[in-house]
JSON list of C-alpha atoms in Angstrom, two decimals:
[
{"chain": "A", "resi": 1, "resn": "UNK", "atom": "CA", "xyz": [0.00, 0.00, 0.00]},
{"chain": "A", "resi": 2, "resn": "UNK", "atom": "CA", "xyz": [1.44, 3.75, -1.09]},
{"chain": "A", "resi": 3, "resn": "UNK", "atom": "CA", "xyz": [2.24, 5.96, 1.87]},
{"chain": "A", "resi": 4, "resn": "UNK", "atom": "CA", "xyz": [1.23, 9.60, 1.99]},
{"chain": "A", "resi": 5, "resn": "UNK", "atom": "CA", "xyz": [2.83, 11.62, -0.60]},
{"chain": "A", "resi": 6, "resn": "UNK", "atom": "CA", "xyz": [3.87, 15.10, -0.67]},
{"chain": "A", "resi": 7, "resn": "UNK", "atom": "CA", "xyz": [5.69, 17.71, -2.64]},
{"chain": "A", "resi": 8, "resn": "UNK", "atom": "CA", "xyz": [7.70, 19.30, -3.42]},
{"chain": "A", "resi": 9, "resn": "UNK", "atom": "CA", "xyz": [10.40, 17.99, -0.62]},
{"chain": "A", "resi": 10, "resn": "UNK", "atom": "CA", "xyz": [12.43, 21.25, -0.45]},
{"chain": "A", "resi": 11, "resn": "UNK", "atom": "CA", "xyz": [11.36, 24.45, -1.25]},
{"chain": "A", "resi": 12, "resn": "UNK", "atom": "CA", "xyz": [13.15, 28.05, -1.08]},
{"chain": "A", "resi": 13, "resn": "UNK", "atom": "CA", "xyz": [11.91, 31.31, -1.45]},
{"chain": "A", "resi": 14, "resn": "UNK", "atom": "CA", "xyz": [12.44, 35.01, -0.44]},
{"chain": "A", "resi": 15, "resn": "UNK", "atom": "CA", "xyz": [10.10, 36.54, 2.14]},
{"chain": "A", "resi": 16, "resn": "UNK", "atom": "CA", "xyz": [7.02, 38.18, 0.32]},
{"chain": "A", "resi": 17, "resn": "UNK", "atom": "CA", "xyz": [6.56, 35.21, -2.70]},
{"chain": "A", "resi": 18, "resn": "UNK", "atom": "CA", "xyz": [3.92, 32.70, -2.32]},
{"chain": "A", "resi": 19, "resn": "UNK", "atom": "CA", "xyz": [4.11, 28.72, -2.26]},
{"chain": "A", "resi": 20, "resn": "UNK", "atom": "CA", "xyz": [1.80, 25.93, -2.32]},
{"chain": "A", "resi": 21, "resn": "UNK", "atom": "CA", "xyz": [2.29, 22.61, -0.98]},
{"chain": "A", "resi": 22, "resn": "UNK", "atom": "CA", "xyz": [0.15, 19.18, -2.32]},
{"chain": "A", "resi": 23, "resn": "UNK", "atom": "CA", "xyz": [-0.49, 16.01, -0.22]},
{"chain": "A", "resi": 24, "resn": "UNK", "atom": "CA", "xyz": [-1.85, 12.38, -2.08]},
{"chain": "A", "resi": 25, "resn": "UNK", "atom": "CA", "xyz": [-2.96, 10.68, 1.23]},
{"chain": "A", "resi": 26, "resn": "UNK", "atom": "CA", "xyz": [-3.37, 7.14, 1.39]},
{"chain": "A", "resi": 27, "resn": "UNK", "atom": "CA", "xyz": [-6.20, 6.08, -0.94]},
{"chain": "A", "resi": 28, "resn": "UNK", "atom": "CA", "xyz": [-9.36, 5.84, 0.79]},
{"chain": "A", "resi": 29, "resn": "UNK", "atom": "CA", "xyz": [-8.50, 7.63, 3.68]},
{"chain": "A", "resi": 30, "resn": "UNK", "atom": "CA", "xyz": [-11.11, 10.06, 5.02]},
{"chain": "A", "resi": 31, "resn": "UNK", "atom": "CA", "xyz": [-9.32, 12.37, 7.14]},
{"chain": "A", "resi": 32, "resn": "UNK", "atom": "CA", "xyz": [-6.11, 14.67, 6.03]},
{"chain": "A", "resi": 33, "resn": "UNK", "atom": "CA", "xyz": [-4.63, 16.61, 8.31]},
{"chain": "A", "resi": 34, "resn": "UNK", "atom": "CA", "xyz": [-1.62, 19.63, 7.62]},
{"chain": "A", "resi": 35, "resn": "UNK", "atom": "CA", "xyz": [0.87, 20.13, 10.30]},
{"chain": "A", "resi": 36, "resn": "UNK", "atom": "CA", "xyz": [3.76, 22.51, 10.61]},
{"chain": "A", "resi": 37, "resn": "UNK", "atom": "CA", "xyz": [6.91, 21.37, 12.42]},
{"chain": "A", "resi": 38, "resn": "UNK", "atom": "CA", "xyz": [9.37, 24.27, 13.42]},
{"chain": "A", "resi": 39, "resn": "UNK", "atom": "CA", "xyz": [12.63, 23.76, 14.12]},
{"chain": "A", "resi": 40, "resn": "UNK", "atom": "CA", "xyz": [13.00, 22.33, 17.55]},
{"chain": "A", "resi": 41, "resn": "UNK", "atom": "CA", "xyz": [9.02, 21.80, 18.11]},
{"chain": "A", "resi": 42, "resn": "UNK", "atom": "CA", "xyz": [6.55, 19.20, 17.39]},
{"chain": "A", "resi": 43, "resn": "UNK", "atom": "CA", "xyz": [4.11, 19.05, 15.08]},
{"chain": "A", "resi": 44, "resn": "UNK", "atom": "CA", "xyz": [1.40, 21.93, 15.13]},
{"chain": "A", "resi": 45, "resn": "UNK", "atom": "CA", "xyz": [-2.13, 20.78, 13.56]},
{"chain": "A", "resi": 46, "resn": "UNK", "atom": "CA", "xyz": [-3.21, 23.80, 10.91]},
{"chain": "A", "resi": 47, "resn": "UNK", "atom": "CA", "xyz": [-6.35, 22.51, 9.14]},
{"chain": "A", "resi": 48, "resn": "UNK", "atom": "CA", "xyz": [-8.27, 18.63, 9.34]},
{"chain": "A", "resi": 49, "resn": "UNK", "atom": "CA", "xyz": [-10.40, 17.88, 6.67]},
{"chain": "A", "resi": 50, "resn": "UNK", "atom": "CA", "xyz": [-13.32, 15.01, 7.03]},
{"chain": "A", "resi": 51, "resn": "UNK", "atom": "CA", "xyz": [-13.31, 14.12, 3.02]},
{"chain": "A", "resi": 52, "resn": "UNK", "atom": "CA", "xyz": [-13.48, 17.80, 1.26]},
{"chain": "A", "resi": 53, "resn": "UNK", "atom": "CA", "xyz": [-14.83, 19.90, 4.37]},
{"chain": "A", "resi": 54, "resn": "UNK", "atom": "CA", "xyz": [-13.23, 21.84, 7.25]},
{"chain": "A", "resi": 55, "resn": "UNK", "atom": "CA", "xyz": [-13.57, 20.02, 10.94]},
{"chain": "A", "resi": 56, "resn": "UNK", "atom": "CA", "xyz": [-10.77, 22.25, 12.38]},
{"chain": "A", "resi": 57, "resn": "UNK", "atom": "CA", "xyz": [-9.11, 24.92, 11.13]},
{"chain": "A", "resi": 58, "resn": "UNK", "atom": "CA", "xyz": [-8.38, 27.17, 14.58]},
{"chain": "A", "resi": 59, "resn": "UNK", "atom": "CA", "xyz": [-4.40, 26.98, 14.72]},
{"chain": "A", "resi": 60, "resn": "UNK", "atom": "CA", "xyz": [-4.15, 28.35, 10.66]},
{"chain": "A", "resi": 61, "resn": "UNK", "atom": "CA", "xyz": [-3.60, 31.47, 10.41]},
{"chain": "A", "resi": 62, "resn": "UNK", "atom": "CA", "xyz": [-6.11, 32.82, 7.87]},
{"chain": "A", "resi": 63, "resn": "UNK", "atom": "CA", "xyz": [-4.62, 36.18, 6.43]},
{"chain": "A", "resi": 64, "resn": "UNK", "atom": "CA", "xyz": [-1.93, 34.53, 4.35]},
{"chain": "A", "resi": 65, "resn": "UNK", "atom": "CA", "xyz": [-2.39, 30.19, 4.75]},
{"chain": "A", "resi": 66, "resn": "UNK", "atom": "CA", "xyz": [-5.33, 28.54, 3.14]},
{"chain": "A", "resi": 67, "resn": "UNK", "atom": "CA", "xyz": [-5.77, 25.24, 2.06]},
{"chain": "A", "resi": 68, "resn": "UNK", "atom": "CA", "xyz": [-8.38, 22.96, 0.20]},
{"chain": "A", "resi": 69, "resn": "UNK", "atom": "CA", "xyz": [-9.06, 19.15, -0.39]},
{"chain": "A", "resi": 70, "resn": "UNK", "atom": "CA", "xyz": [-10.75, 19.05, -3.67]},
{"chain": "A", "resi": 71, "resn": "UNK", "atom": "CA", "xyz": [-13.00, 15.73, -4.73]},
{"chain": "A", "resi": 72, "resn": "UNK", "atom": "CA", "xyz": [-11.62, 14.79, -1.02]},
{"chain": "A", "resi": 73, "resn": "UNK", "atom": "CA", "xyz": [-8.94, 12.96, -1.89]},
{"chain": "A", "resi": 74, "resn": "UNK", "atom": "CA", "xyz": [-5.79, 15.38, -3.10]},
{"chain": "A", "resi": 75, "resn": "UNK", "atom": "CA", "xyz": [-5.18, 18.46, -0.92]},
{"chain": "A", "resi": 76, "resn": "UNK", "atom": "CA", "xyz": [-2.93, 21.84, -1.54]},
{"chain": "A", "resi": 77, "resn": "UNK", "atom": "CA", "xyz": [-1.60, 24.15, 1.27]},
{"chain": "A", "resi": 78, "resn": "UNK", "atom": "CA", "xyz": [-0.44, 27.95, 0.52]},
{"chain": "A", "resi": 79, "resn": "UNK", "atom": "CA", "xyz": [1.36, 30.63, 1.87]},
{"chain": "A", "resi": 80, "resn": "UNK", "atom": "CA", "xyz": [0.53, 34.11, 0.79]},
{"chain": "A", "resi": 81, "resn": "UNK", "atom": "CA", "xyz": [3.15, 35.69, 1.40]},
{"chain": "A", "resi": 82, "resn": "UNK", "atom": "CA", "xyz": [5.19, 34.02, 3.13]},
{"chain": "A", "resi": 83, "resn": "UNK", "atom": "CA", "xyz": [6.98, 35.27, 5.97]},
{"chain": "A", "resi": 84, "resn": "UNK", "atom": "CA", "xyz": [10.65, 34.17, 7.69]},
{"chain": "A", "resi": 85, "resn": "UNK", "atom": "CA", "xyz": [8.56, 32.80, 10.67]},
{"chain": "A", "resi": 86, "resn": "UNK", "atom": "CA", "xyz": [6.93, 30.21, 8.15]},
{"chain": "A", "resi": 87, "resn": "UNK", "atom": "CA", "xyz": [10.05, 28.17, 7.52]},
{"chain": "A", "resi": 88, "resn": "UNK", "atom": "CA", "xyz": [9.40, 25.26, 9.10]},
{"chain": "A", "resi": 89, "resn": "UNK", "atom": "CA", "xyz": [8.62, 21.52, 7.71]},
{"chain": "A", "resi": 90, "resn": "UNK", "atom": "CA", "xyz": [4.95, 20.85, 6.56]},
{"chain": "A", "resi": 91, "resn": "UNK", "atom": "CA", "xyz": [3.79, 17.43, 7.21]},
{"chain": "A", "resi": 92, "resn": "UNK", "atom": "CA", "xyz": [0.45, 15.81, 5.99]},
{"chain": "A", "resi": 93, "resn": "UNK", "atom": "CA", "xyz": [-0.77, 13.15, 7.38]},
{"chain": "A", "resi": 94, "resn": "UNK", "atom": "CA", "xyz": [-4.09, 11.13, 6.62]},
{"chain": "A", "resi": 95, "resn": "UNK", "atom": "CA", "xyz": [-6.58, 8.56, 8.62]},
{"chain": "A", "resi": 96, "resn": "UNK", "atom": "CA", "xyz": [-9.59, 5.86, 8.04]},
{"chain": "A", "resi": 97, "resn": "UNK", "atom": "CA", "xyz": [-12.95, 6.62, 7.69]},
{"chain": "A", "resi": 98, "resn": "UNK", "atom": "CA", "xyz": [-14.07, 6.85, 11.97]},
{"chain": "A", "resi": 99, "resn": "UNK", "atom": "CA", "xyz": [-15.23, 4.27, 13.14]},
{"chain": "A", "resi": 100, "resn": "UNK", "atom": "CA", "xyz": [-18.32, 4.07, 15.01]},
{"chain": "A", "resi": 101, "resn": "UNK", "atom": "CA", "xyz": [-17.96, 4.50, 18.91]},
{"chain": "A", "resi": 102, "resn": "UNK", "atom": "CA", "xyz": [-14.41, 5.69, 18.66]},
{"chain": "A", "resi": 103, "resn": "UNK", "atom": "CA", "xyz": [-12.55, 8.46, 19.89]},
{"chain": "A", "resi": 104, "resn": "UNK", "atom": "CA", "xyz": [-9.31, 7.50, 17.80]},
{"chain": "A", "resi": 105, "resn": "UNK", "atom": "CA", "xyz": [-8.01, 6.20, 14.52]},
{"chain": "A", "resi": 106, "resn": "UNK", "atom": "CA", "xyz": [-4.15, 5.62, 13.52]},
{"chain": "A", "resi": 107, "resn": "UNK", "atom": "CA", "xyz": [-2.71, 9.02, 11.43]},
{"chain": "A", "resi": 108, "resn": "UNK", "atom": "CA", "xyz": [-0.12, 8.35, 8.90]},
{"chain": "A", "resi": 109, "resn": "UNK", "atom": "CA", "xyz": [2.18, 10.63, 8.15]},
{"chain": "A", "resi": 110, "resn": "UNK", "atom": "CA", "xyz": [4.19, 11.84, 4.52]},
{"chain": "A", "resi": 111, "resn": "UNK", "atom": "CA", "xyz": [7.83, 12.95, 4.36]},
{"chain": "A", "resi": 112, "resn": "UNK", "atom": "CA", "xyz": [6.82, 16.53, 4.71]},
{"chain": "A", "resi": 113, "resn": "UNK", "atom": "CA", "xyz": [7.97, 19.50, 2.89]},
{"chain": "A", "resi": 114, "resn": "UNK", "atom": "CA", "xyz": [11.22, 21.30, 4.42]},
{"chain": "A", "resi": 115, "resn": "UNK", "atom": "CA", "xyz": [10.35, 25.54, 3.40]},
{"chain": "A", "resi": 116, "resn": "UNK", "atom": "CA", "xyz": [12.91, 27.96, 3.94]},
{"chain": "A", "resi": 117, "resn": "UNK", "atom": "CA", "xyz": [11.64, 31.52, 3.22]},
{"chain": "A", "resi": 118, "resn": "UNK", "atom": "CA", "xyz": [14.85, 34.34, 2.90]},
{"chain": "B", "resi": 1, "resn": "UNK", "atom": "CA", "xyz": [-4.79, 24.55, 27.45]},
{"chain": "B", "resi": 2, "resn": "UNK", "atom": "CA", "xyz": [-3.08, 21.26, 27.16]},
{"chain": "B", "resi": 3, "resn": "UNK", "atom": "CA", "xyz": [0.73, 21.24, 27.29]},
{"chain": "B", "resi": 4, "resn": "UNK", "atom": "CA", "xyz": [2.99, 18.39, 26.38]},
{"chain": "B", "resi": 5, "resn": "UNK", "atom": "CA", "xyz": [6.47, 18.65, 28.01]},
{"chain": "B", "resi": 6, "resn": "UNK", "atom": "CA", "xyz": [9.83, 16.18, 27.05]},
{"chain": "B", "resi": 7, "resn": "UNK", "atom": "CA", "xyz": [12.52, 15.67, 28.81]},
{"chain": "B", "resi": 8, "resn": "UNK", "atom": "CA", "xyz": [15.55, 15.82, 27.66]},
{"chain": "B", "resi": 9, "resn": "UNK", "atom": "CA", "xyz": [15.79, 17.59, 25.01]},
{"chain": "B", "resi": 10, "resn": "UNK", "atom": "CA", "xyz": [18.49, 15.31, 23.94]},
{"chain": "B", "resi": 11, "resn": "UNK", "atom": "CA", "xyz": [21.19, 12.54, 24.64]},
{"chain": "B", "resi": 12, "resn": "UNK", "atom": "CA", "xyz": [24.25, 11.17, 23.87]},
{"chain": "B", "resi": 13, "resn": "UNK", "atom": "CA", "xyz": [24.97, 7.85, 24.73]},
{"chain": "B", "resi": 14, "resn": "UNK", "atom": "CA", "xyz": [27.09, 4.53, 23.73]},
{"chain": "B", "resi": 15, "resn": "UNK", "atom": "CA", "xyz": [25.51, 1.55, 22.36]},
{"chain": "B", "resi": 16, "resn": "UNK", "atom": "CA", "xyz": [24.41, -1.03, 24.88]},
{"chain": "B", "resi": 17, "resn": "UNK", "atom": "CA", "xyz": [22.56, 1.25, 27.58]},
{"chain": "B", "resi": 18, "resn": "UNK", "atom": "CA", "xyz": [19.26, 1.16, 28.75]},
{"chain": "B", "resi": 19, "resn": "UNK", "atom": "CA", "xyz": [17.08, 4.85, 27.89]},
{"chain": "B", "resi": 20, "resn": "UNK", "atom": "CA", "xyz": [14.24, 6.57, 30.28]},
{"chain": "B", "resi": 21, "resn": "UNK", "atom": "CA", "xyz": [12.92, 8.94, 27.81]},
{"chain": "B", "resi": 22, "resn": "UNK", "atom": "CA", "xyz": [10.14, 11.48, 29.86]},
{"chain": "B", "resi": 23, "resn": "UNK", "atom": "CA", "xyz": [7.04, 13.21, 28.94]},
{"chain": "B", "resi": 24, "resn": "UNK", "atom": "CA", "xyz": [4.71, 15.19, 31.05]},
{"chain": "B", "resi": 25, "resn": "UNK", "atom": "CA", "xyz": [1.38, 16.99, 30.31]},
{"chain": "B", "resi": 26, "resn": "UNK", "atom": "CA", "xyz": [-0.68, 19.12, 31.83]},
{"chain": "B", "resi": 27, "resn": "UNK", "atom": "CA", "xyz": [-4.63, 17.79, 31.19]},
{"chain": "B", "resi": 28, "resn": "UNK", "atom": "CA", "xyz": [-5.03, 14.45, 32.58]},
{"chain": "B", "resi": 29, "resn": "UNK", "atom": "CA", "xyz": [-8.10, 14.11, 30.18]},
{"chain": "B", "resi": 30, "resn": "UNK", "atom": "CA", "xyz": [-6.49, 12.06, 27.20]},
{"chain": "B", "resi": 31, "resn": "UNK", "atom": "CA", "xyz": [-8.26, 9.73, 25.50]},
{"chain": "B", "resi": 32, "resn": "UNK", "atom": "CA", "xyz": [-4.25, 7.70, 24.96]},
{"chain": "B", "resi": 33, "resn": "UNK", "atom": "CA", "xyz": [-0.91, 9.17, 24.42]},
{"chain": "B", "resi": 34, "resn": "UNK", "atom": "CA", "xyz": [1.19, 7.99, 21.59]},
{"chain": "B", "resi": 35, "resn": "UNK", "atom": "CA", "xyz": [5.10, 7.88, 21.19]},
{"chain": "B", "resi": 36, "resn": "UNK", "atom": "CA", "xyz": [6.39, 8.47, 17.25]},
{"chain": "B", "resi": 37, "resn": "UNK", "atom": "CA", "xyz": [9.73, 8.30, 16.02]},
{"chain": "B", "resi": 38, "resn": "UNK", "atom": "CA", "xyz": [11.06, 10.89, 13.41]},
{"chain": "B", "resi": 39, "resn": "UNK", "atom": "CA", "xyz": [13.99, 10.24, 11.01]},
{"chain": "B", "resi": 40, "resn": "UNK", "atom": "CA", "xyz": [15.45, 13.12, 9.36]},
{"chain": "B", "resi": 41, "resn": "UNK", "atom": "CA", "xyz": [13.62, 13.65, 5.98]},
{"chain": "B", "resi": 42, "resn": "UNK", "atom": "CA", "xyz": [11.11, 11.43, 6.58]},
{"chain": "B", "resi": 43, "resn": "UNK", "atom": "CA", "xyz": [7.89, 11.09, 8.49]},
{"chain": "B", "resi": 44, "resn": "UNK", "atom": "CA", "xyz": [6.33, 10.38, 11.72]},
{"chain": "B", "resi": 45, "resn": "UNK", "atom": "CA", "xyz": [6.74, 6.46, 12.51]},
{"chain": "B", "resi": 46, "resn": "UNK", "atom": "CA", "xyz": [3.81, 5.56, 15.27]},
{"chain": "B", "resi": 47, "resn": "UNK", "atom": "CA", "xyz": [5.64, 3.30, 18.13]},
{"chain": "B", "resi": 48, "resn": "UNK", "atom": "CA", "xyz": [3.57, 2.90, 21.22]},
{"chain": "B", "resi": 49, "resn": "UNK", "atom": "CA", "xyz": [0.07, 3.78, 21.85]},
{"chain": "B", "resi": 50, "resn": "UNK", "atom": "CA", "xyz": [-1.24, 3.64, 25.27]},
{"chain": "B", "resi": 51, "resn": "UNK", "atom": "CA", "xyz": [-4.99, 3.86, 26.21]},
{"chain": "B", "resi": 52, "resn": "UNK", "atom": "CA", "xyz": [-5.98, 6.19, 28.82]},
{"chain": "B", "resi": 53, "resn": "UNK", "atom": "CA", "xyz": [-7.16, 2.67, 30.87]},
{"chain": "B", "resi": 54, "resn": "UNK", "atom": "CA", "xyz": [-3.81, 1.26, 30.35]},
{"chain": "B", "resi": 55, "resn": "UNK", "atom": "CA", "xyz": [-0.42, 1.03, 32.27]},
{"chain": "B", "resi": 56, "resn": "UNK", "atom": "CA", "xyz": [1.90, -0.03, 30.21]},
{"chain": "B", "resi": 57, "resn": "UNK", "atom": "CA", "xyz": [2.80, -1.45, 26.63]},
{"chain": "B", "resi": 58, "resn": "UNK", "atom": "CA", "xyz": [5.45, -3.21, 24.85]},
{"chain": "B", "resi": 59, "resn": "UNK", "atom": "CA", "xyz": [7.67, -3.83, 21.74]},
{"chain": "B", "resi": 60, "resn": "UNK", "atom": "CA", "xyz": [10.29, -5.73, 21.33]},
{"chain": "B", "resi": 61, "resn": "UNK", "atom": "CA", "xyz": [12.59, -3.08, 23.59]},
{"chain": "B", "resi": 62, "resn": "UNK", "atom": "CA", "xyz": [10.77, -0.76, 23.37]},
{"chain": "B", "resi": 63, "resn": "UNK", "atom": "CA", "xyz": [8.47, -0.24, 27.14]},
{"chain": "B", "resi": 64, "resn": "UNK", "atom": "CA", "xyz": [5.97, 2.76, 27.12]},
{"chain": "B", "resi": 65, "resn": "UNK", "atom": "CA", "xyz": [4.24, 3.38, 30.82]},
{"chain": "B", "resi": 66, "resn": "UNK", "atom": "CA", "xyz": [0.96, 5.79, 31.48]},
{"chain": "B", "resi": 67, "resn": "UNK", "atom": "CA", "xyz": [0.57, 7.47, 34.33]},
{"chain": "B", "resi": 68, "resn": "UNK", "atom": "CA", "xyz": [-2.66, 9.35, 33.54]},
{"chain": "B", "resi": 69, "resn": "UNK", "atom": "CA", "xyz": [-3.64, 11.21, 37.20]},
{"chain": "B", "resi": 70, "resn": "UNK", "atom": "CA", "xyz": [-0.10, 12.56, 37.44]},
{"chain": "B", "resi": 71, "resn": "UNK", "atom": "CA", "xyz": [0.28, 13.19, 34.12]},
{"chain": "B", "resi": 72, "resn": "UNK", "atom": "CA", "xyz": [3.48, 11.36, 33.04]},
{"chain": "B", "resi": 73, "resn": "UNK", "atom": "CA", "xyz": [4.63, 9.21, 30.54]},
{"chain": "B", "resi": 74, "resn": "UNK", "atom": "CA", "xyz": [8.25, 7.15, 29.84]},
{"chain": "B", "resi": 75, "resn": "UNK", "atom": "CA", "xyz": [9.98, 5.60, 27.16]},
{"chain": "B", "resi": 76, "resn": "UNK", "atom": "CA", "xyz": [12.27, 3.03, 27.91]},
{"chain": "B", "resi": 77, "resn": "UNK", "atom": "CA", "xyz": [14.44, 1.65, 25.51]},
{"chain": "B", "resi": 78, "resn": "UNK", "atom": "CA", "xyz": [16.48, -1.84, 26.18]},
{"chain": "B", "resi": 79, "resn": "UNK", "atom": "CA", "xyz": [19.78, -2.17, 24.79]},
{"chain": "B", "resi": 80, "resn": "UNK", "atom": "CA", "xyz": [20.20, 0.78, 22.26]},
{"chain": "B", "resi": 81, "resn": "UNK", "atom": "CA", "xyz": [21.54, 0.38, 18.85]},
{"chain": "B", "resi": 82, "resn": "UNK", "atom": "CA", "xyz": [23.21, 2.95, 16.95]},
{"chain": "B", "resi": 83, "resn": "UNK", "atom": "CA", "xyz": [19.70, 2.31, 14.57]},
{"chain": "B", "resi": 84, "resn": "UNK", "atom": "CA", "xyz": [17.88, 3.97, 17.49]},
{"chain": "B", "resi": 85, "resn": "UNK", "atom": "CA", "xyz": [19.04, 7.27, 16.63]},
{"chain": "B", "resi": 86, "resn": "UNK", "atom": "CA", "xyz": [16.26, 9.33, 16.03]},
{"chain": "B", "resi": 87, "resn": "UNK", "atom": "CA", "xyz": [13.71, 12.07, 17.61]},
{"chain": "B", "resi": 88, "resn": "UNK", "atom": "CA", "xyz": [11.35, 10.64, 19.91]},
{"chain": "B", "resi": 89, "resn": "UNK", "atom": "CA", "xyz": [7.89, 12.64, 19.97]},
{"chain": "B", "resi": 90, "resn": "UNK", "atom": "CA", "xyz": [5.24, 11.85, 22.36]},
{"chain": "B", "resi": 91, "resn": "UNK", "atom": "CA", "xyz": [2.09, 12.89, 21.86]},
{"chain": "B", "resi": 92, "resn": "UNK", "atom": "CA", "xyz": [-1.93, 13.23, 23.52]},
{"chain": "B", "resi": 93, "resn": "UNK", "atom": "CA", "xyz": [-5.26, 12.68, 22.25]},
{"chain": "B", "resi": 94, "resn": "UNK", "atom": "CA", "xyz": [-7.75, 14.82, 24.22]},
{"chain": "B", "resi": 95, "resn": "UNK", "atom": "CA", "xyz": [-10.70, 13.23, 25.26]},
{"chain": "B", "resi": 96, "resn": "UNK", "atom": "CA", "xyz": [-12.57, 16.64, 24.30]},
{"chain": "B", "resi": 97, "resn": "UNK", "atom": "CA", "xyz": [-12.37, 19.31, 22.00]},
{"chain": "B", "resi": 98, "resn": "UNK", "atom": "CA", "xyz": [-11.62, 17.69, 18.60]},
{"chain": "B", "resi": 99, "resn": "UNK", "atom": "CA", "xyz": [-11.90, 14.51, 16.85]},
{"chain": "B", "resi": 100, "resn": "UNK", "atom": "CA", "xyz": [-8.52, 12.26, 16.38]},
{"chain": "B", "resi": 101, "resn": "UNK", "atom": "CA", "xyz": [-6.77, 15.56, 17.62]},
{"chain": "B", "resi": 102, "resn": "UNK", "atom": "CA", "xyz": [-2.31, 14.81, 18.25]},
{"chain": "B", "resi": 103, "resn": "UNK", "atom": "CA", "xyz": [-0.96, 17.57, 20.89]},
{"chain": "B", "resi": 104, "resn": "UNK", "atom": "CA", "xyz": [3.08, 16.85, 20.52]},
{"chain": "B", "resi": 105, "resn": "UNK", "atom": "CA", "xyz": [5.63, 17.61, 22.88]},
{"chain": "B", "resi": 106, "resn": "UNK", "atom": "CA", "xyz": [8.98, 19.15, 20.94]},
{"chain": "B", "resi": 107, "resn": "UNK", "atom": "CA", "xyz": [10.80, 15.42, 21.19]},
{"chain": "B", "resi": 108, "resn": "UNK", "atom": "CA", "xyz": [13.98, 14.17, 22.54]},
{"chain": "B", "resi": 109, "resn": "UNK", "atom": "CA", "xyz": [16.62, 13.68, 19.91]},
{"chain": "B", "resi": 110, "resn": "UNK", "atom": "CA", "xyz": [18.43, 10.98, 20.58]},
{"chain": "B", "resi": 111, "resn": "UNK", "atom": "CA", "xyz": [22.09, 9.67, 19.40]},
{"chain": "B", "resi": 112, "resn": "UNK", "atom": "CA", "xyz": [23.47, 6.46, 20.23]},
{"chain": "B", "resi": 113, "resn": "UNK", "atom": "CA", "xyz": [27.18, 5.60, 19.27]},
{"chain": "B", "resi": 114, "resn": "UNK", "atom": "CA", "xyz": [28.95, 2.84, 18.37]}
]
């Protein structure tokens, strides 16, 4: 079975410029999650997505990231503009459809995208 | 506002010891707590997961204990390899407030030498 995928795996740009991110989760997988991992931290949850709508969005900040999940399957993450605070790695990650009764269900995560903004 | 803590923030050590690896948090109201690993360039690698009704679980040498009331979880690790070397991330699933939500503490890079 395919992992996540994401890409691209590096990315540089100066302060200002925009970027966008894409995630291929692992097919059939309802849930996709975006995380951003600074330097140093752990992972921060920005935006989950149950198929193609929003269940949390609270930690993104909405002036200059958005992201969708078209057809719910494929999802893109963007910057605009980006600032030198942003460099960090962005990790997606995706689940199972819930299961009934539960509280959990098993994330899996890509390789992440490593953005340095100048 | 649920904290996750790690302690230390790394180690050094020489193949053959045995690890305590700590994390604290600050909500006792987890639904489990989960310990990753994280290789550089690559992605989060689940290792443990421990139900909030659980005490401890196990594999192979790796030992994961809950202490939910005080808020306290270890890693112990049995006879490192040099293969260990990684960051260790532990992370909690609120019982409230979100579905399939991961809090992470920052991790505990660790290096083990031949």
């Amino acid at each position: 079975e395919a992992g996540v995928a994401q890409s691209p795996r590096y990315k540089i740009i100066e302060k200002r410029q925009s970027v966008a991110f894409w995630c291929n989760p692992i097919s059939g997988h309802a849930t996709l999650y975006w995380y951003q991992q600074i330097l140093g931290q752990g992972p921060k949850l920005l935006i989950q997505f149950q198929n193609n709508g929003v269940v949390d969005d609270s930690q993104l900040p909405k002036d200059r990231f958005s992201a969708e999940r078209l057809k719910g399957v494929d999802s893109t993450l963007k910057i605009q503009p980006a600032k030198l605070e942003d460099s960090a790695v962005y990790l997606c990650a995706s689940s199972p459809r819930r299961t009934s009764g539960r509280y959990d269900n098993e994330q899996f995560f890509g390789p992440g995208t490593r953005l340095t903004v100048l | 506002k649920q904290e996750v803590t790690q302690i230390p923030a790394a180690l050094s050590v020489p193949e053959g010891e045995n690890l305590v690896l700590n994390c604290s948090f600050t909500d006792s109201a987890i639904y489990n707590l989960q310990w990753f690993r994280q290789d550089p360039g690559k992605g989060l690698t689940s290792l443990l997961l421990i139900q909030s009704s659980q005490r401890e679980q196990t594999s192979g040498r790796l030992n994961a204990s809950l202490d939910k009331s005080s808020g306290r979880s270890t890693l112990y690790i049995a006879a490192s390899q040099p293969g260990d070397s990684a960051t260790y991330l532990c992370a909690v699933r609120p019982s409230s407030g979100g579905y399939n939500k991961l809090i992470f503490g920052a991790g505990t890079r660790l290096a083990v030498h031949p």
